[in-house]
Coordinates of C-alpha atoms in Angstrom, one line a residue:
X21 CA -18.5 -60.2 -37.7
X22 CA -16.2 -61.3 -40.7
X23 CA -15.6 -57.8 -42.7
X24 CA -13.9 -60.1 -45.3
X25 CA -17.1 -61.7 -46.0
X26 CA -19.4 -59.6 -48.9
X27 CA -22.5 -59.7 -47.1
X28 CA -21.0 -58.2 -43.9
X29 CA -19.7 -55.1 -44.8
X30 CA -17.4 -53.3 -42.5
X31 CA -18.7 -51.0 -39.5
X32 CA -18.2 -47.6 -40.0
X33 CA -20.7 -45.2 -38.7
X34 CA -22.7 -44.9 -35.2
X35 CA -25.5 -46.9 -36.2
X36 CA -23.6 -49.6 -38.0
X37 CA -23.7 -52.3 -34.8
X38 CA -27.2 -51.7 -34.0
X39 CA -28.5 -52.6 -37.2
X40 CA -26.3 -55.4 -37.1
X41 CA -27.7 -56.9 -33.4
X42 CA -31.1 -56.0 -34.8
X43 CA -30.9 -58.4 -38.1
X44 CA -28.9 -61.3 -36.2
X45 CA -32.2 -61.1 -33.6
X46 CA -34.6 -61.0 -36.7
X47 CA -32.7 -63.8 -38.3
X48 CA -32.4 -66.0 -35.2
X49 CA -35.7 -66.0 -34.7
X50 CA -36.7 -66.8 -38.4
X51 CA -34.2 -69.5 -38.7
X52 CA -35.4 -70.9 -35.0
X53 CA -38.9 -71.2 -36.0
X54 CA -38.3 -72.0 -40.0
X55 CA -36.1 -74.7 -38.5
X56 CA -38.8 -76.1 -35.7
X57 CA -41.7 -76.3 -38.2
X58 CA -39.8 -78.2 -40.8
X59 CA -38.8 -80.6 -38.1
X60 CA -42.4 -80.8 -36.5
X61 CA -43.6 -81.6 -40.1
X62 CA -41.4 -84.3 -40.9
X63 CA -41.9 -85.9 -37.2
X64 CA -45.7 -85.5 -37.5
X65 CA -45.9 -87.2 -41.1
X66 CA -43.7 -90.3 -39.9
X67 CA -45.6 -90.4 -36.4
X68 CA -49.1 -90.2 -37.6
X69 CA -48.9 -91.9 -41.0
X70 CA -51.9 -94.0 -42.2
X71 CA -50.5 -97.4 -41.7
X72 CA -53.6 -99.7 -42.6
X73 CA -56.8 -99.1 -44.3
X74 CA -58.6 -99.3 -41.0
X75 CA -56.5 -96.6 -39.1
X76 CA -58.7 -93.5 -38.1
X77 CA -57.7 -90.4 -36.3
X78 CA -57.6 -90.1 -33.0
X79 CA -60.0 -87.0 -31.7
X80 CA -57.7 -84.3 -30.0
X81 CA -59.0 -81.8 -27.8
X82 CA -57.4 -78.7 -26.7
X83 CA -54.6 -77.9 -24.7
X84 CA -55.1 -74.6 -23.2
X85 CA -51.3 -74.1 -21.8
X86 CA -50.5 -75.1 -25.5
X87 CA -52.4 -72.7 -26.8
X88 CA -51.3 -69.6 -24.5
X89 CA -47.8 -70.6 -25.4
X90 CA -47.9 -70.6 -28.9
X91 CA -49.8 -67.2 -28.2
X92 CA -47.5 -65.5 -25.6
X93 CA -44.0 -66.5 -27.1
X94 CA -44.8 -65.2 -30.9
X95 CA -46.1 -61.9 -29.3
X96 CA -43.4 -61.8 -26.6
X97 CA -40.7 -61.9 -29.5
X98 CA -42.3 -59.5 -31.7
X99 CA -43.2 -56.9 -29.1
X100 CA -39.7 -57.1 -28.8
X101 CA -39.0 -56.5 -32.6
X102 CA -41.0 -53.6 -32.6
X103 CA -39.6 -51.9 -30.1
X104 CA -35.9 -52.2 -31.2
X105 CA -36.9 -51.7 -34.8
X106 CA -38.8 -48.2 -33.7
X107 CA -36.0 -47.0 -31.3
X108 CA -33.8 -47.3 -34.1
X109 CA -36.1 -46.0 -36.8
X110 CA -36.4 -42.5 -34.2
X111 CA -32.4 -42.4 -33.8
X112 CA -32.2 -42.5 -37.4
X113 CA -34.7 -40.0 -37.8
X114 CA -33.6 -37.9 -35.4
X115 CA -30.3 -35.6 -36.1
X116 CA -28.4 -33.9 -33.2
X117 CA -28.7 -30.4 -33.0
X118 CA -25.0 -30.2 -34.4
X119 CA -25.3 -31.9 -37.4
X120 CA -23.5 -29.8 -40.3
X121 CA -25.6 -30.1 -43.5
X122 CA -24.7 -31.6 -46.9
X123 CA -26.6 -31.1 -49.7
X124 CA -27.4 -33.8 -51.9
X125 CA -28.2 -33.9 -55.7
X126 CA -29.2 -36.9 -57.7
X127 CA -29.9 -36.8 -61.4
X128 CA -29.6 -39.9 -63.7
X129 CA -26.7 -41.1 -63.1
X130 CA -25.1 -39.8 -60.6
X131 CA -24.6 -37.8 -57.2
X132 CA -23.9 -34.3 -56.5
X133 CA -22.9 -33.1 -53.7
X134 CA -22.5 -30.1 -52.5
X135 CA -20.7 -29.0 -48.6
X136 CA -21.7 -26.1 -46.9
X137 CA -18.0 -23.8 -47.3
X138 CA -18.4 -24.7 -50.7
X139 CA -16.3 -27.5 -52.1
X140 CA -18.1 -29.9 -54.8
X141 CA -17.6 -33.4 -55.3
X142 CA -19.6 -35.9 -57.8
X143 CA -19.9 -39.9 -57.0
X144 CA -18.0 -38.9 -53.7
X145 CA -18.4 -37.8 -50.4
X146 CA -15.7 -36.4 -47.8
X147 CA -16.4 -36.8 -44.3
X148 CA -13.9 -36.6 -41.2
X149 CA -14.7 -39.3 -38.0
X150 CA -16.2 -38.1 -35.1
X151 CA -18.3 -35.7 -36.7
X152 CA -22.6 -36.1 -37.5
X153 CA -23.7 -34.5 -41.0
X154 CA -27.5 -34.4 -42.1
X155 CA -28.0 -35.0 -46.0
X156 CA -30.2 -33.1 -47.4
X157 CA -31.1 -34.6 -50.6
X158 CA -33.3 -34.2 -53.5
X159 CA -33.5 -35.6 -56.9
X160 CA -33.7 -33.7 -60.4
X161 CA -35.7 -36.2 -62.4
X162 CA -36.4 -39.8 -60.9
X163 CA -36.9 -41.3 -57.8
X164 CA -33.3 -42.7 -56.6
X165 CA -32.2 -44.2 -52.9
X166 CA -29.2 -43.1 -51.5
X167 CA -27.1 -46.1 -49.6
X168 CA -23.9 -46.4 -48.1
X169 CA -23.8 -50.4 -46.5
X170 CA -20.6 -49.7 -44.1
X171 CA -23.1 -47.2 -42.2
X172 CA -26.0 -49.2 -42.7
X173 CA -28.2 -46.3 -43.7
X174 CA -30.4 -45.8 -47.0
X175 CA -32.7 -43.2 -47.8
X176 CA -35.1 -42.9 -51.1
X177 CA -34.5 -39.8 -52.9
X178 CA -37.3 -38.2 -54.6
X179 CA -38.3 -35.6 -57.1
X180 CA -39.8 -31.8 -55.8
X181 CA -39.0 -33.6 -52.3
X182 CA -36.6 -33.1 -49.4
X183 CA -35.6 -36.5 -47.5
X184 CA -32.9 -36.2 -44.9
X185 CA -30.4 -38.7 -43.2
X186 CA -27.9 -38.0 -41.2
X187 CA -24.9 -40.3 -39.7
X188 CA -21.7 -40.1 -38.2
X189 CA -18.4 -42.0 -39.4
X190 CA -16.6 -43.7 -36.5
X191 CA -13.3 -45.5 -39.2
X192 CA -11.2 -43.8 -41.7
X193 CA -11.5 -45.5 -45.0
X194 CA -13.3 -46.0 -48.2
X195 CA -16.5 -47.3 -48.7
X196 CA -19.4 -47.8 -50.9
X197 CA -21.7 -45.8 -52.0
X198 CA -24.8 -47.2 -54.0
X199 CA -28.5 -46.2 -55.7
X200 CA -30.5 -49.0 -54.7
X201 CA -33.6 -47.7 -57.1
X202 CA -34.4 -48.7 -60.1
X203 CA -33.7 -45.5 -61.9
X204 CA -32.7 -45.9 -65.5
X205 CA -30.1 -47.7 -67.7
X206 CA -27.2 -47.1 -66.2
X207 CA -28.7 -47.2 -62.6
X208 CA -25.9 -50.3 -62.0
X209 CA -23.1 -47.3 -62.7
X210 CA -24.8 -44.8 -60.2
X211 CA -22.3 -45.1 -56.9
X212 CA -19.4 -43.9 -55.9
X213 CA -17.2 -44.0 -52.7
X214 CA -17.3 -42.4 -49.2
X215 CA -14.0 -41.1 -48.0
X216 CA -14.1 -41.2 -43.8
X217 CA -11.0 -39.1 -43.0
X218 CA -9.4 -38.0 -39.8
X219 CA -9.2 -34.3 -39.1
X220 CA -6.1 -33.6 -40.2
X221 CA -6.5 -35.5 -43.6
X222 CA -9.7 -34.0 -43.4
X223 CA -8.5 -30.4 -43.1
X224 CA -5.8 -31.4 -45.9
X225 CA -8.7 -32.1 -48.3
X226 CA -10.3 -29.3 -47.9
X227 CA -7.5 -26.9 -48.5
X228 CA -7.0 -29.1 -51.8
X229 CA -10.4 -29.2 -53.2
X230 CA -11.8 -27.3 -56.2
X231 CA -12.7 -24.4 -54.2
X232 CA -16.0 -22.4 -55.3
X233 CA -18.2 -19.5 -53.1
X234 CA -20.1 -20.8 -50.4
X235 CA -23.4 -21.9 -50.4
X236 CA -25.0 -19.0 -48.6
X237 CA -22.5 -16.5 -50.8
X238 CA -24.2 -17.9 -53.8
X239 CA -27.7 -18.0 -52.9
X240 CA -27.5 -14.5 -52.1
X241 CA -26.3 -14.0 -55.2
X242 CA -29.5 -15.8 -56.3
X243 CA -32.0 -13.7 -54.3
X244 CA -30.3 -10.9 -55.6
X245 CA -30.5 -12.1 -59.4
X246 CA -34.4 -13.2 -58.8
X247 CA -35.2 -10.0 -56.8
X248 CA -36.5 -11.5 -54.0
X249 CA -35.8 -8.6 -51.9
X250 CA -38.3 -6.3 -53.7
X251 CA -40.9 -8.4 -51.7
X252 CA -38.7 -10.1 -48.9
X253 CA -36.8 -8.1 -46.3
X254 CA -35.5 -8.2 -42.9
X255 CA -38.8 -7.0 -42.1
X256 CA -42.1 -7.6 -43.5
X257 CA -43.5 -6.1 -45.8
X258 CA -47.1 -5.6 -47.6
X259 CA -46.0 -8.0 -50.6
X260 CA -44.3 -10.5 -48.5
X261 CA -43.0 -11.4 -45.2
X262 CA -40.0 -11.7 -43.9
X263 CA -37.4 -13.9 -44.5
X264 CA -35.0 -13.4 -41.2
X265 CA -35.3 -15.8 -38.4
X266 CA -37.9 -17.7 -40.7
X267 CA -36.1 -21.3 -40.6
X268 CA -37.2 -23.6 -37.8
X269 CA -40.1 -21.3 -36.7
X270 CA -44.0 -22.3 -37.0
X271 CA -45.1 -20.3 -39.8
X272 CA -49.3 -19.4 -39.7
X273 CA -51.3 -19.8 -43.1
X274 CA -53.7 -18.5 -44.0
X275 CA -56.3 -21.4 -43.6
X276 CA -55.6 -21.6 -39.5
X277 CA -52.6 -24.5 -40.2
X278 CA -48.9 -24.0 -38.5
X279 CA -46.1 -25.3 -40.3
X280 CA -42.3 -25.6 -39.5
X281 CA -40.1 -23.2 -41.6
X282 CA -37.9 -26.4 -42.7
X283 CA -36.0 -27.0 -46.1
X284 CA -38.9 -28.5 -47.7
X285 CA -41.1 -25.4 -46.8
X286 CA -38.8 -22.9 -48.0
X287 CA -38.3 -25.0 -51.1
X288 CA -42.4 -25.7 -52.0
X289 CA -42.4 -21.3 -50.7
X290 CA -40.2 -21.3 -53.7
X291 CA -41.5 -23.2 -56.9
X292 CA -45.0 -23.4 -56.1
X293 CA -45.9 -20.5 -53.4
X294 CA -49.5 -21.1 -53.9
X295 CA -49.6 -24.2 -51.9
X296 CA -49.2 -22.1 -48.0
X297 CA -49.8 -18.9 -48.2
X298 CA -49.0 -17.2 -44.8
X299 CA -51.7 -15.9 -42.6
X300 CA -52.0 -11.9 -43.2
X301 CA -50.9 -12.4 -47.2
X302 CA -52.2 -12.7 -50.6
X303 CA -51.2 -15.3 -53.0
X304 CA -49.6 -12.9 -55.6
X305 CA -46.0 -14.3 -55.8
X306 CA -45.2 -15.9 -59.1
X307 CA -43.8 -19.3 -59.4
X308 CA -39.7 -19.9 -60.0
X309 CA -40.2 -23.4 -60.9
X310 CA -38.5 -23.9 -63.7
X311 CA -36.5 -20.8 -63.4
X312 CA -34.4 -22.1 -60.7
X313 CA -32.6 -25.8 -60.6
X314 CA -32.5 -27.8 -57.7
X315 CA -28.5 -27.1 -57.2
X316 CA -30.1 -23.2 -57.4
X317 CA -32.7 -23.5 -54.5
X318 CA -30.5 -25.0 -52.5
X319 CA -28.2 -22.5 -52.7
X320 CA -31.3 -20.3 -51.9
X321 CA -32.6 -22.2 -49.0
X322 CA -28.9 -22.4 -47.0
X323 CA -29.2 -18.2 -47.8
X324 CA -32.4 -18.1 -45.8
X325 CA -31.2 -20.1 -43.4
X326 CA -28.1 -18.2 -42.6
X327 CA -31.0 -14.9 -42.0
X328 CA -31.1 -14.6 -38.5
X329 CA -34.0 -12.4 -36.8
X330 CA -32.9 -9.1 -35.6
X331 CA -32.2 -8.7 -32.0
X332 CA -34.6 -6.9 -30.4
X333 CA -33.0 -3.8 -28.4
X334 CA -35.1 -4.0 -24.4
X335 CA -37.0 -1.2 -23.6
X336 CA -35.9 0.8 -21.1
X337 CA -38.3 2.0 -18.5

């Protein structure tokens, strides 16, 4: 593929020649068929024009290996579409267990982003190769799409939402980064650039950059400032459960459902904790929406996170 060419980007992530072989299949096999119809019609319309007044049609009766071909081949080609569009839609979908998060802000017009140890960028994201991040991204006001075409990965953004994506650069460079939702006025401005750096570079930037707390330092600061821990302990207590070991378990409500302890559960626990109420609980906690921006609970959410259950000492017998 031509990288000088606009509409081929260059390759930069994991994903990027998959999606690639994917659309040249899809567009083969539109051009292919686009291409045999339009010749069929013009052959058809010169073959079996009406040459005199007394020409009549000639009855036609049915071929059935005709007909089980244009059946077979059309299904053939898009089982084939659907199964290569789905294993790629799971890949996508599917983070590896290493991923490091990055939290993702976007607010008319711009992105904010925010790295776990704390550095902040806005309209810019650092990366280094070789390495798979999840974004974890929300949106303060609108619904926005987050998409970077040299990774070939795009992901709506929404309001009082979590969507993830995740991807892993493969070249150093710098590439685009657009919002391809309508969102405003200056929705053209909204982008900015992806830096993919090796690790040394990498490591250089991050000894360089505006340096702030960390994420999980701050939302502590947050729990403390809300005074979460009144009702929320390493333990569980008779206002609330607890909070330690909660991410990535099943959590009971109290209407017989399980849910996964995710971001989005933690953050919906947070503005509006009347929506699951856990099994063995009353619905007494107030709401923080409005109290709380969407910078704050993630702050909040990679605090919990970082709560690990306590080890349980064996009995000895």
């Amino acid at each position: 593929m031509n990288s000088d060419l606009p509409l081929f980007p260059a390759r930069a992530s994991v994903f990027a020649a998959d999606v690639d072989h994917l659309f040249f299949y899809l567009l083969g096999v539109a051009i292919f068929f686009s291409t045999l119809i339009f010749v069929l019609v013009i052959f058809f319309a010169v073959r079996y024009r009406r040459r005199t007044a007394q020409d009549r049609a000639e009855q036609i009766t049915s071929s059935l290996p005709l007909e089980l071909a244009w059946t077979i081949i059309p299904l053939g080609l898009e089982i084939v579409m659907f199964w290569w569009g789905a294993t790629l839609f799971v890949q996508h979908a599917s983070p590896p267990p290493d991923a490091t998060d990055i939290y993702v802000v976007a607010k008319q017009w711009m992105w904010k982003v925010q790295h776990a140890e704390g550095p902040r960028e806005i309209n810019e994201l650092h990366v280094p190769t070789g390495r798979s991040f999840r974004l974890v991204m929300t949106s303060e006001d609108v619904i926005h799409s987050f998409f970077m075409p040299a990774f070939r990965i795009k992901q709506d953004v929404l309001p009082n939402r979590y969507t993830t994506l995740w991807f892993n650069a493969t070249t150093p460079g710098k590439y685009h980064l657009f919002c391809t939702q309508y969102c405003g006025t200056n929705h053209a401005r909204m982008g900015g650039w992806v830096y993919v750096l090796d690790d040394r570079d990498y490591e250089r930037w991050l000894g360089s950059a505006e340096r702030s707390e960390s994420m999980v330092s701050t939302g502590a600061a947050i729990f403390a400032r809300l005074g979460c821990e009144s009702c929320h302990g390493s333990e569980n207590r008779p206002r609330g459960p607890a909070l330690a070991g909660l991410y990535g378990k099943q959590v009971v409500l109290a209407d017989g459902r399980t849910v996964s302890g995710d971001d989005a559960y933690i953050e919906e626990s947070i503005v509006a904790p009347a929506a699951k109420i856990t099994r063995g609980y009353e619905p007494i906690m107030p709401t923080f929406k409005g109290q709380v921006s969407e910078d704050d609970l993630f702050q909040l959410v990679a605090y919990i996170k970082s709560l690990k259950a306590p080890e349980r000492m064996p009995v000895s017998p």
